[in-house]
Coordinates of C-alpha atoms and ligand atoms in Angstrom, one line a residue:
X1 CA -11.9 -1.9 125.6
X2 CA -10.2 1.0 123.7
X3 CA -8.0 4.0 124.6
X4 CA -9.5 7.0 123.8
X5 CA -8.4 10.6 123.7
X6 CA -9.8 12.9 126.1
X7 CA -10.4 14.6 122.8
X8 CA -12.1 11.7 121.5
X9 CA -13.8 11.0 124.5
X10 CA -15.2 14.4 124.5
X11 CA -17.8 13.2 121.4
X12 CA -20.8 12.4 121.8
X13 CA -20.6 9.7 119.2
X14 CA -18.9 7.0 121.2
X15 CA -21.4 7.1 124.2
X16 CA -22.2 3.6 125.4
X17 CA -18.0 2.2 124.6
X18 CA -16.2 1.0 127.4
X19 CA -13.2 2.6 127.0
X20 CA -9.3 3.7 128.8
X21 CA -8.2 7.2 129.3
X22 CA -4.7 8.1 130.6
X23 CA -3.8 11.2 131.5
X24 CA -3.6 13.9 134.4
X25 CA -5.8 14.5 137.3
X26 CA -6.9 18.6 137.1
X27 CA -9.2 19.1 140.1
X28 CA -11.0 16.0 142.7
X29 CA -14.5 17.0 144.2
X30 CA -16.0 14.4 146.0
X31 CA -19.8 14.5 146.6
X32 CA -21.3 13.8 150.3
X33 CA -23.3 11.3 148.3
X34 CA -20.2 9.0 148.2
X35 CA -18.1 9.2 145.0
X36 CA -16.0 11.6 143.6
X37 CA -15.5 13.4 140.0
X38 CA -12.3 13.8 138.7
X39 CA -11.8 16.1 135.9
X40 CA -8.9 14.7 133.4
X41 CA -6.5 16.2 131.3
X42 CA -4.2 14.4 128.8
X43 CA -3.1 17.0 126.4
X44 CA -4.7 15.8 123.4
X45 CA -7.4 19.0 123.8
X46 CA -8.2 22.4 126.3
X47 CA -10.8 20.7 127.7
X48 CA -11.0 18.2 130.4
X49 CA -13.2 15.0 130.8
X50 CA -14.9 14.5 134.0
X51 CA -14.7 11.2 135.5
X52 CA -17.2 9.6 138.1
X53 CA -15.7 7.0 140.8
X54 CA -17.3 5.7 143.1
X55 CA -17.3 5.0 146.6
X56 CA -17.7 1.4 145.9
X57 CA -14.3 1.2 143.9
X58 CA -11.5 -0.9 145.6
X59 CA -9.0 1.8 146.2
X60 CA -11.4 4.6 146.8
X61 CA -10.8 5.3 150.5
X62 CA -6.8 4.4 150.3
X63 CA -6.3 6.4 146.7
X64 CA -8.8 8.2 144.9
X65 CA -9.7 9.9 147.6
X66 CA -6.0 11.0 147.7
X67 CA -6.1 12.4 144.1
X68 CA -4.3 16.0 144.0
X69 CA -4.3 18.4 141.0
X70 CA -1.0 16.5 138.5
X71 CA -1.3 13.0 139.7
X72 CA -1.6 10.8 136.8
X73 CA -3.8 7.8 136.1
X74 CA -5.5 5.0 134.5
X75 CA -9.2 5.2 133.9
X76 CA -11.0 2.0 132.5
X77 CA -15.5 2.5 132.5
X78 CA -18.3 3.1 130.2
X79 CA -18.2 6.6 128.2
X80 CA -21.7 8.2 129.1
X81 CA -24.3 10.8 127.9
X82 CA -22.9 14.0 130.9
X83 CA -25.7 15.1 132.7
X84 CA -23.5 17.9 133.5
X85 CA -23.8 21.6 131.5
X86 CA -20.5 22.4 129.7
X87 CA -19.9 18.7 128.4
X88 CA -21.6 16.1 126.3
X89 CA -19.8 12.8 127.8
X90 CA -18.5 11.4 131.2
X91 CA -17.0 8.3 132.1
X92 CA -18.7 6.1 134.6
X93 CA -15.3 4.8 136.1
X94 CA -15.0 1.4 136.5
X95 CA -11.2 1.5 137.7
X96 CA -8.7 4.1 138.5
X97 CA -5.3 3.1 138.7
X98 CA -2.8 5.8 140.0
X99 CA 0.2 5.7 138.2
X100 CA 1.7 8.2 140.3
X101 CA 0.1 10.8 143.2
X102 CA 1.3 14.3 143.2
X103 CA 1.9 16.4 146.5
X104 CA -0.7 19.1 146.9
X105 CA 1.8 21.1 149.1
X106 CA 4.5 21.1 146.7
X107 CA 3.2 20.8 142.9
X108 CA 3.9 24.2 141.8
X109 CA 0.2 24.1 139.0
X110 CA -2.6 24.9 141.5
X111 CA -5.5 26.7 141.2
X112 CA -4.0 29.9 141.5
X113 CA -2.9 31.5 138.2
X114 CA 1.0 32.3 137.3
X115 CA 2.3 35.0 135.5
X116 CA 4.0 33.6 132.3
X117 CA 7.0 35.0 133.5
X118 CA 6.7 32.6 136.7
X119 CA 5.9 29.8 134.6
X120 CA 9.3 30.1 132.5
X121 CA 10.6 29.1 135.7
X122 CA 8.8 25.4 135.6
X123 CA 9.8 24.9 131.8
X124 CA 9.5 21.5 132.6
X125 CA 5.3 22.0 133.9
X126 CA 4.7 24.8 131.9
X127 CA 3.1 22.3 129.0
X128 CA 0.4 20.8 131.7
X129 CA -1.4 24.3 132.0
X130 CA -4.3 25.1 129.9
X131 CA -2.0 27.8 128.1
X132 CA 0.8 26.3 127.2
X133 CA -1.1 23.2 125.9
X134 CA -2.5 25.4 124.2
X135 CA 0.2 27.2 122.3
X136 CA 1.8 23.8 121.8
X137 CA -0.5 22.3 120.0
X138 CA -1.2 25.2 117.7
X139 CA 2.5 25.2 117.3
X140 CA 2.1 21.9 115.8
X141 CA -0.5 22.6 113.5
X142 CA 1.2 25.7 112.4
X143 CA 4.5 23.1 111.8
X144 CA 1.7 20.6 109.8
X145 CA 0.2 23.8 108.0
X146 CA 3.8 24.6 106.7
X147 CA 4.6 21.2 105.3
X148 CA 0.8 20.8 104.0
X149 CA 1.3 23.9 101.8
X150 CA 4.8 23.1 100.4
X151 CA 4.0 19.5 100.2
X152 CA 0.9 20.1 98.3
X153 CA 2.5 22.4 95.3
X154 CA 5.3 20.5 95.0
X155 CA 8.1 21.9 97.0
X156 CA 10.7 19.5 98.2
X157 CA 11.9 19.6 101.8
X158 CA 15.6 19.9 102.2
X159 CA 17.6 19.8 105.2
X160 CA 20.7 22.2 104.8
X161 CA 23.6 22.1 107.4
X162 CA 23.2 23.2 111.5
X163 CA 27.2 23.7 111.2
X164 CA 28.7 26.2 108.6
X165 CA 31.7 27.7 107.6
X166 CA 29.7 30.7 105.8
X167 CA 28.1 33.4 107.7
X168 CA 25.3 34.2 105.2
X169 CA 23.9 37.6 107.1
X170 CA 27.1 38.8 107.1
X171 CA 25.7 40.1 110.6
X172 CA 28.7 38.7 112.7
X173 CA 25.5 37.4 115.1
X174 CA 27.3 34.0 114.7
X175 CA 27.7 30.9 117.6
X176 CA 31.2 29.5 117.3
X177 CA 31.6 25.5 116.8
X178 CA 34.6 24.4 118.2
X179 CA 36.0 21.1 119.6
X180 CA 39.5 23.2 120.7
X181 CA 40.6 23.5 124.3
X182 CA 39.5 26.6 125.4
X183 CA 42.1 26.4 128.3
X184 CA 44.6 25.6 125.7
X185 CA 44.0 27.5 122.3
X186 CA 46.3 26.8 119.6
X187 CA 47.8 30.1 118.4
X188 CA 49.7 31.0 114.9
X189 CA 50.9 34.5 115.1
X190 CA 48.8 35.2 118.4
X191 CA 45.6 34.3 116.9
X192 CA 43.7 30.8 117.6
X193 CA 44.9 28.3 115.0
X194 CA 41.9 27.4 113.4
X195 CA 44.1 24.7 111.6
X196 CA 44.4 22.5 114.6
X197 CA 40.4 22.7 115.4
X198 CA 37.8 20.3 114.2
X199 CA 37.0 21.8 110.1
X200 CA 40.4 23.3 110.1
X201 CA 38.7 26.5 109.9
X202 CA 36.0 28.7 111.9
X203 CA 32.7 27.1 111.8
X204 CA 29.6 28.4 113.5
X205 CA 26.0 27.6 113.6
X206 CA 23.7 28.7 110.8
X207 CA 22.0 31.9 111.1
X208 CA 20.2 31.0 107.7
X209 CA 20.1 27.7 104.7
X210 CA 19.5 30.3 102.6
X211 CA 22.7 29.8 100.6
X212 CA 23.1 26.3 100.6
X213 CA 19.1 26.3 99.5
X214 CA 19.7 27.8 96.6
X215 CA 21.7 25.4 95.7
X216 CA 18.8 22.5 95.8
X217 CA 16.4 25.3 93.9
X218 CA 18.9 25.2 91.0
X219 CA 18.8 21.3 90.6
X220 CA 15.3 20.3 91.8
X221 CA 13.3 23.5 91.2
X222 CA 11.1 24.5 94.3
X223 CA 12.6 23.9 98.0
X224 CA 12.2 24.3 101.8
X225 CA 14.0 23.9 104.7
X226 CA 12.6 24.0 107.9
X227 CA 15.1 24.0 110.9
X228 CA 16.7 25.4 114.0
X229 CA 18.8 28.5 113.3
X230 CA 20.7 30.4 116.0
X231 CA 21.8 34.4 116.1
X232 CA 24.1 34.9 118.8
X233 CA 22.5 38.6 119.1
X234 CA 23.0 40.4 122.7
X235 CA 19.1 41.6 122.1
X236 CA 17.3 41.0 124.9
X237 CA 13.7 41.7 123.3
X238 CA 10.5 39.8 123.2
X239 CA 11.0 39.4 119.7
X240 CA 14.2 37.7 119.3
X241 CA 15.6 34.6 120.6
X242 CA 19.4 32.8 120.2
X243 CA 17.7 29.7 118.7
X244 CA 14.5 29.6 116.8
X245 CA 12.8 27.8 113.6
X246 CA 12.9 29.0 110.5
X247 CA 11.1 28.1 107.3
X248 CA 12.5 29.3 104.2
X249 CA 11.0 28.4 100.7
X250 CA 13.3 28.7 97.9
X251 CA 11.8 28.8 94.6
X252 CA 13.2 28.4 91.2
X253 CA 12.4 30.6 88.2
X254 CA 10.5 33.2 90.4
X255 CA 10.6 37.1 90.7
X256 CA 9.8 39.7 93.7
X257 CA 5.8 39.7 92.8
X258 CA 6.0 35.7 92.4
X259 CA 8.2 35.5 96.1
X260 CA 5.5 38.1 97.6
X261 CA 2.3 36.1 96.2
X262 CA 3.6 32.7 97.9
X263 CA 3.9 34.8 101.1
X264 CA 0.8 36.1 101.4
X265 CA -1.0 32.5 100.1
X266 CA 1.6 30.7 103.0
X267 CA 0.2 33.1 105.8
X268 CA -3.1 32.7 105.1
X269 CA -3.2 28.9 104.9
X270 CA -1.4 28.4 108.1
X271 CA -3.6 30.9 109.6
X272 CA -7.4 29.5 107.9
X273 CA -5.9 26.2 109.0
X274 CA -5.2 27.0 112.4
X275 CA -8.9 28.6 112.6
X276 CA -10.0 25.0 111.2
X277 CA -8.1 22.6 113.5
X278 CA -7.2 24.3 116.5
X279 CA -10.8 26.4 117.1
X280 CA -11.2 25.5 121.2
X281 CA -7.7 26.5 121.4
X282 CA -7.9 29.6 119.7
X283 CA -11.0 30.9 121.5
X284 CA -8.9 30.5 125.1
X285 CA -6.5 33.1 123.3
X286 CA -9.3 35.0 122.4
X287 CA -10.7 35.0 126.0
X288 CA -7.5 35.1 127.9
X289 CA -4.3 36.8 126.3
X290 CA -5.6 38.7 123.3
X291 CA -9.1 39.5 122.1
X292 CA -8.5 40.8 119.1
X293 CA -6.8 37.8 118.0
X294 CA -9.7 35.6 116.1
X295 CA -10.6 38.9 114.2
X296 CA -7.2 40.3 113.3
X297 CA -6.3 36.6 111.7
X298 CA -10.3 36.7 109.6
X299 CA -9.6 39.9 108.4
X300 CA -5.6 39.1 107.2
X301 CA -7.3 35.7 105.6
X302 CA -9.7 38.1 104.2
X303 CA -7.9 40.6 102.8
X304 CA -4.9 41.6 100.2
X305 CA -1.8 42.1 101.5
X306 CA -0.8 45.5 100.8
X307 CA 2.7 46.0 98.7
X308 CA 4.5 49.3 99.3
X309 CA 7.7 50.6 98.4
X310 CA 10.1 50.9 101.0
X311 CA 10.2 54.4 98.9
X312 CA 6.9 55.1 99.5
X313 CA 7.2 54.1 103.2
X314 CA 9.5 56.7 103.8
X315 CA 7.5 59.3 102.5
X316 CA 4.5 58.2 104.6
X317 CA 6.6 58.2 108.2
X318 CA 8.2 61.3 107.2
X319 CA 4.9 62.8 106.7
X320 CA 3.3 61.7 110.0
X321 CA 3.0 63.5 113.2
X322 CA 3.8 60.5 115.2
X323 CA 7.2 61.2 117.0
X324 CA 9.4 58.1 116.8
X325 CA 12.9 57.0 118.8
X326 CA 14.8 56.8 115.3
X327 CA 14.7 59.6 113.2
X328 CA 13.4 58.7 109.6
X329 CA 15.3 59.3 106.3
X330 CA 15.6 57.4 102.9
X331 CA 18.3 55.1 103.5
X332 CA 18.0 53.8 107.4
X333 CA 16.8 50.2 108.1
X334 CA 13.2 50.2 109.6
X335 CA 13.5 50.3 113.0
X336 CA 10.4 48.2 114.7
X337 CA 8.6 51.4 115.8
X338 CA 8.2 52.0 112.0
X339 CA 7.0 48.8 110.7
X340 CA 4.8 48.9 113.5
X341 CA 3.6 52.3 112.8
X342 CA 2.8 51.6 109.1
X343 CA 1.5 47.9 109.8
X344 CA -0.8 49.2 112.8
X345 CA -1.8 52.9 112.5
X346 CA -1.3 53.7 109.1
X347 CA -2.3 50.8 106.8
X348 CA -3.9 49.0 109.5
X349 CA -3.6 45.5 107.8
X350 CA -0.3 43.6 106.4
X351 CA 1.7 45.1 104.4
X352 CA 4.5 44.4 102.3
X353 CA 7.4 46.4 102.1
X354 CA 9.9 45.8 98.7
X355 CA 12.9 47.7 96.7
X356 CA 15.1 48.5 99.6
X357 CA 18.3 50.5 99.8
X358 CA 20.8 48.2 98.3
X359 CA 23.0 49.4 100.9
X360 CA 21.4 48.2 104.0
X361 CA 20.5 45.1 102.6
X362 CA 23.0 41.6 102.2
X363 CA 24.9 40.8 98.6
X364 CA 22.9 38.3 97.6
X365 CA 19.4 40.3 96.8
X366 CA 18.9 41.7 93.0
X367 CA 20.3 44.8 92.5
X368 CA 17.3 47.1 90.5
X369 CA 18.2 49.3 87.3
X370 CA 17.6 52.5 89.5
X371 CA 21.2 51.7 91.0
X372 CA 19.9 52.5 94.6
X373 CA 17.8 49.7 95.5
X374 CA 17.6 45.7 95.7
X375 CA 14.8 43.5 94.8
X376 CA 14.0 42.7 98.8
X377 CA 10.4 42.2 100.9
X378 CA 9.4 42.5 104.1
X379 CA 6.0 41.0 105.4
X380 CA 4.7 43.5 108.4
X381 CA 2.1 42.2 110.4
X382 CA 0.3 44.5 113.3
X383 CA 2.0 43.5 116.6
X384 CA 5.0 42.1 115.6
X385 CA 5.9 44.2 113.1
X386 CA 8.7 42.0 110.7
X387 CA 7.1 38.3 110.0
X388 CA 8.7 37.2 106.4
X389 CA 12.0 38.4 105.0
X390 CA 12.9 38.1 101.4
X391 CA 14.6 39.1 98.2
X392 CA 14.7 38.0 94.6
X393 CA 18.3 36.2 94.0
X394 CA 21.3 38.2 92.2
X395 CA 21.4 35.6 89.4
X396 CA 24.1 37.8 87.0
X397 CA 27.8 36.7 88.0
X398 CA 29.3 40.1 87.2
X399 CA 26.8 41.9 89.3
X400 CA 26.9 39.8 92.1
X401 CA 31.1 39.4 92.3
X402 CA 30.6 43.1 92.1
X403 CA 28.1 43.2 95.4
X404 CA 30.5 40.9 97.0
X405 CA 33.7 43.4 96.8
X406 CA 31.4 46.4 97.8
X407 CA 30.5 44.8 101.3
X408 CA 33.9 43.7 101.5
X409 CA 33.6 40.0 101.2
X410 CA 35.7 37.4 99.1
X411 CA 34.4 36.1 96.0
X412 CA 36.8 33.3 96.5
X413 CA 34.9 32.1 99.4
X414 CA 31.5 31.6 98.1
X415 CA 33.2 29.7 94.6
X416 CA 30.8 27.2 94.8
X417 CA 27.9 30.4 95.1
X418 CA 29.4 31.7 92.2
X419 CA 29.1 28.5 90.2
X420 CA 25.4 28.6 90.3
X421 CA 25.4 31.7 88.0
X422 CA 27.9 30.6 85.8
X423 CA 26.5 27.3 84.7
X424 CA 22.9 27.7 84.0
X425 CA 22.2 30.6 85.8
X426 CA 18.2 31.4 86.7
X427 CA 15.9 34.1 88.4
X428 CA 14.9 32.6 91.7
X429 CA 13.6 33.8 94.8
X430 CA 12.8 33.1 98.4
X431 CA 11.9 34.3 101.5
X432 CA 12.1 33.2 105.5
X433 CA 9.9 32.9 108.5
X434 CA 10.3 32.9 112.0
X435 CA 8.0 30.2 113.1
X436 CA 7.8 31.6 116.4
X437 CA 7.0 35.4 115.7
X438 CA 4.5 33.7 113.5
X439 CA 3.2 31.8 116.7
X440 CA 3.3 35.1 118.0
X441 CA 0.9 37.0 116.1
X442 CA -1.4 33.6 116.2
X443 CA -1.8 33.6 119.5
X444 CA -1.4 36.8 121.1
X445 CA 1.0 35.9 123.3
X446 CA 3.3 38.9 123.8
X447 CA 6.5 36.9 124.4
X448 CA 8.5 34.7 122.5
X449 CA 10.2 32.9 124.8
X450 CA 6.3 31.7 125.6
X451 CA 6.0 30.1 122.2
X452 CA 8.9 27.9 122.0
X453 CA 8.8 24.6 124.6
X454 CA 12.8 25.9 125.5
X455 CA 13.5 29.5 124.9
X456 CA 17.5 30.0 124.7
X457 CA 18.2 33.9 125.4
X458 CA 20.8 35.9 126.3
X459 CA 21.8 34.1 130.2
X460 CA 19.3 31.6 129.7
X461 CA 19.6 28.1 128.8
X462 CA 18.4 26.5 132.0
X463 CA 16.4 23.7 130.7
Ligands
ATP1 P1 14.8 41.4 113.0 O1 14.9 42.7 112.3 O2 13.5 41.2 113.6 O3 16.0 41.1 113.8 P2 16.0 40.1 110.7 O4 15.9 41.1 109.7 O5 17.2 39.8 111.5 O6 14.8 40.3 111.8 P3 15.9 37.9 108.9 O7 17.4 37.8 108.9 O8 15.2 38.4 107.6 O9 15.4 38.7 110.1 O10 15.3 36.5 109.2 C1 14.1 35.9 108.7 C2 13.0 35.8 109.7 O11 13.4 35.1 110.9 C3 12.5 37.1 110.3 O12 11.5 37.7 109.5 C4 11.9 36.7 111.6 O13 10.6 36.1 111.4 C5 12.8 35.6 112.0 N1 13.8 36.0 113.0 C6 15.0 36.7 112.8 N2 15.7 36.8 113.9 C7 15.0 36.1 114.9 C8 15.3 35.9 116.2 N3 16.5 36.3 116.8 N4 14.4 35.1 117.0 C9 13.3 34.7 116.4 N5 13.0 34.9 115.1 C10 13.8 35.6 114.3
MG2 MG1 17.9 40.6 113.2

């Protein structure tokens, strides 16, 4: 006998196998003829498998019988042509052990359908319904699809540091790290003594390996990281989270067109990929959250990715009758409503957005010859709006310390940055991704906090 996956099981190719499923009871029907079917559910695919015990079986009247939607079990019988519509196997049971029952009165997955919002609640049983199964295992192949496409051209992955000492964004969205009583700060002329705490200075959690992956790009050429990163931002959107993953490529002896072409080829590997491996999943999104989903991802794989100036940008939403929140003028930092304007009404497809206003943008990013603008990108999708940022590296040292005194940080402090262009300086480029807004537009689902197993967000980190 051989353990099978439900998913496995499913084929019709390994009719006639005796074989041993495990997983979770779904639904019990038992027929007046005397046996019961069981439909089983073990993750590995949307689909169930339908057992048939019967009557005859040893433990039928004390426990099958029993069986209530989340007990979990033991099948051992012969894999068999379904006569059934819907499937192509079914499993003539020749035991059912029960693990472990589940109480019908109590367990929280019945029939009825929750809102997702309920089912944030039950972060610990939100995986065992047919949605969050689901997402998870598209989030996997999305996380497969990402290492695939590096893997495959070369890239080497690099883990840069969770703890920092450098605040990269320059946002001040930072998590402190601290081992210090907080009942009993050390102070030096009223202010904490960061010389007492665990680095002897602030540390914090990354917002970004940005930094500390250029770093690798400038010794081993083409990079990744693909990590946790945390923004202690108070915004409670649907779009933003205080821990998510982030991918970011970092790519040696590469311009802005170079950084925008890896983009676009990224997107649409994870996304043909996704179409490929994860098609039963997919069409549940397609039915049930979002039915523009399986189009919207063909026609992106299908199509070039727009690349507008952030210039050019402006003109358009000045232009427009639409009436938006934030007024528009060269100079402000696209506000959502924008991208989302551009990516969904006007362009209707992706679009990339590049040269922004050096101002608004951090010190790191190229500065252009026009004196006004950087060397940055922005991916917009439709529905999200901002899915890849990115810039082409300042890789001139007297530009760059110049950046650094203009947004009022020390050049002191990022020595070891500054090195990099002073000994065998190169053009480089990179760009990150959230890997859950990118979950996001794959599956339609309109909340982030639904595409990550435990969402942390402003109040929340219950689980
Ligand atoms: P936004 O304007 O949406 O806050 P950002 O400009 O702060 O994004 P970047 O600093 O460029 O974003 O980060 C790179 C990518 O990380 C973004 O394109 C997005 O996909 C993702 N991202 C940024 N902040 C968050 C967050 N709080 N939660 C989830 N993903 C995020
Ligand atoms: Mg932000």
């Amino acid at each position: 006998m051989e353990k099978l996956s439900v998913r496995n099981a499913r084929l019709p190719e390994h009719v006639g196998r005796q074989i041993i499923l495990e997983g979770w009871v779904r639904t019990r029907r038992d027929s007046k003829a005397g046996f019961s079917f069981i439909e089983l559910n073990d993750g590995s695919c949307m689909a169930n498998i339908q057992i048939v015990a019967d009557a005859d079986l040893p433990n039928y009247a004390d426990e099958i019988k029993h069986l209530a939607a989340g007990a979990s079990v033991r099948i051992e019988g012969e894999l068999k042509q379904s006569q059934g519509k819907g499937q192509a196997t079914e499993v003539q049971a020749s035991s059912v052990h029960v693990y472990g029952n589940s109480d019908p009165e109590t367990y929280p997955l019945q029939k009825k359908r929750h809102s997702f919002e309920k089912l944030r609640e039950w972060a610990h049983l939100r995986p065992r319904s047919n949605t969050f199964g689901a997402v998870f295992r598209v989030r996997n192949q999305v996380s497969k699809s990402i290492h695939d496409f590096f893997q495959e051209r070369g890239f080497l992955y690099i883990n840069t540091p969770i703890i920092t000492a450098s605040d990269c964004e320059g946002a001040g969205e930072m998590f402190k790290v601290t081992s210090l009583d907080l009942n009993n700060i050390p102070k030096k002329d009223g202010k904490p003594d960061f010389s007492k705490d665990f680095f002897d200075r602030p540390s914090y959690l990354t917002v970004s390996g940005q930094l500390e992956g250029e770093i690798f790009a400038s010794a081993l050429g083409n990079v990744y990281t693909f990590g946790p990163t945390f923004r202690a931002e108070n915004s409670n959107t649907s779009r933003h989270l205080a821990e998510f993953w982030m991918i970011e490529p970092e790519m040696a002896f590469l311009d802005l067109q170079g950084n925008m072409q890896v983009a676009e080829d990224f997107i649409k590997r994870i996304f043909t990929d996704v179409l490929r491996e994860c098609a039963e999943d997919m069409e549940f999104f397609n039915k049930r959250v979002d039915d523009t989903v399986l189009e919207t991802m063909n026609k992106i794989i299908n199509s070039d990715f727009l690349r507008v100036t952030y210039t050019e940008a402006i003109e358009i939403l000045e232009k427009t009758d639409h009436k938006f929140d934030y007024p528009v003028s060269w100079g402000i930092d696209l506000q959502s409503e924008h991208e989302r304007y551009l990516t969904e009404k006007h362009f209707e497809q992706p679009v990339i957005l590049y040269d922004y206003p050096r101002s608004i943008k951090p010190f790191y990013m190229r500065c252009n010859d026009d004196g006004k603008t950087v060397c940055a990108m922005d991916v917009l999708v439709p529905n999200v709006g901002e899915i890849i940022g990115g810039s082409q590296r300042e890789e001139r040292l007297d530009v760059l310390v110049e950046r650094m005194k203009e947004q009022g940080l020390d050049p002191e402090e990022y020595w070891w940055y500054l090195d990099l262009r002073k000994y065998g300086t190169i053009p480089h480029s990179g760009f990150g991704l959230g890997l859950e807004r990118i979950l996001q537009f794959i599956t339609g689902m309109t909340n982030i906090r639904d595409v990550i197993p435990f969402p942390r967000t402003p109040g929340n980190a219950d689980f």
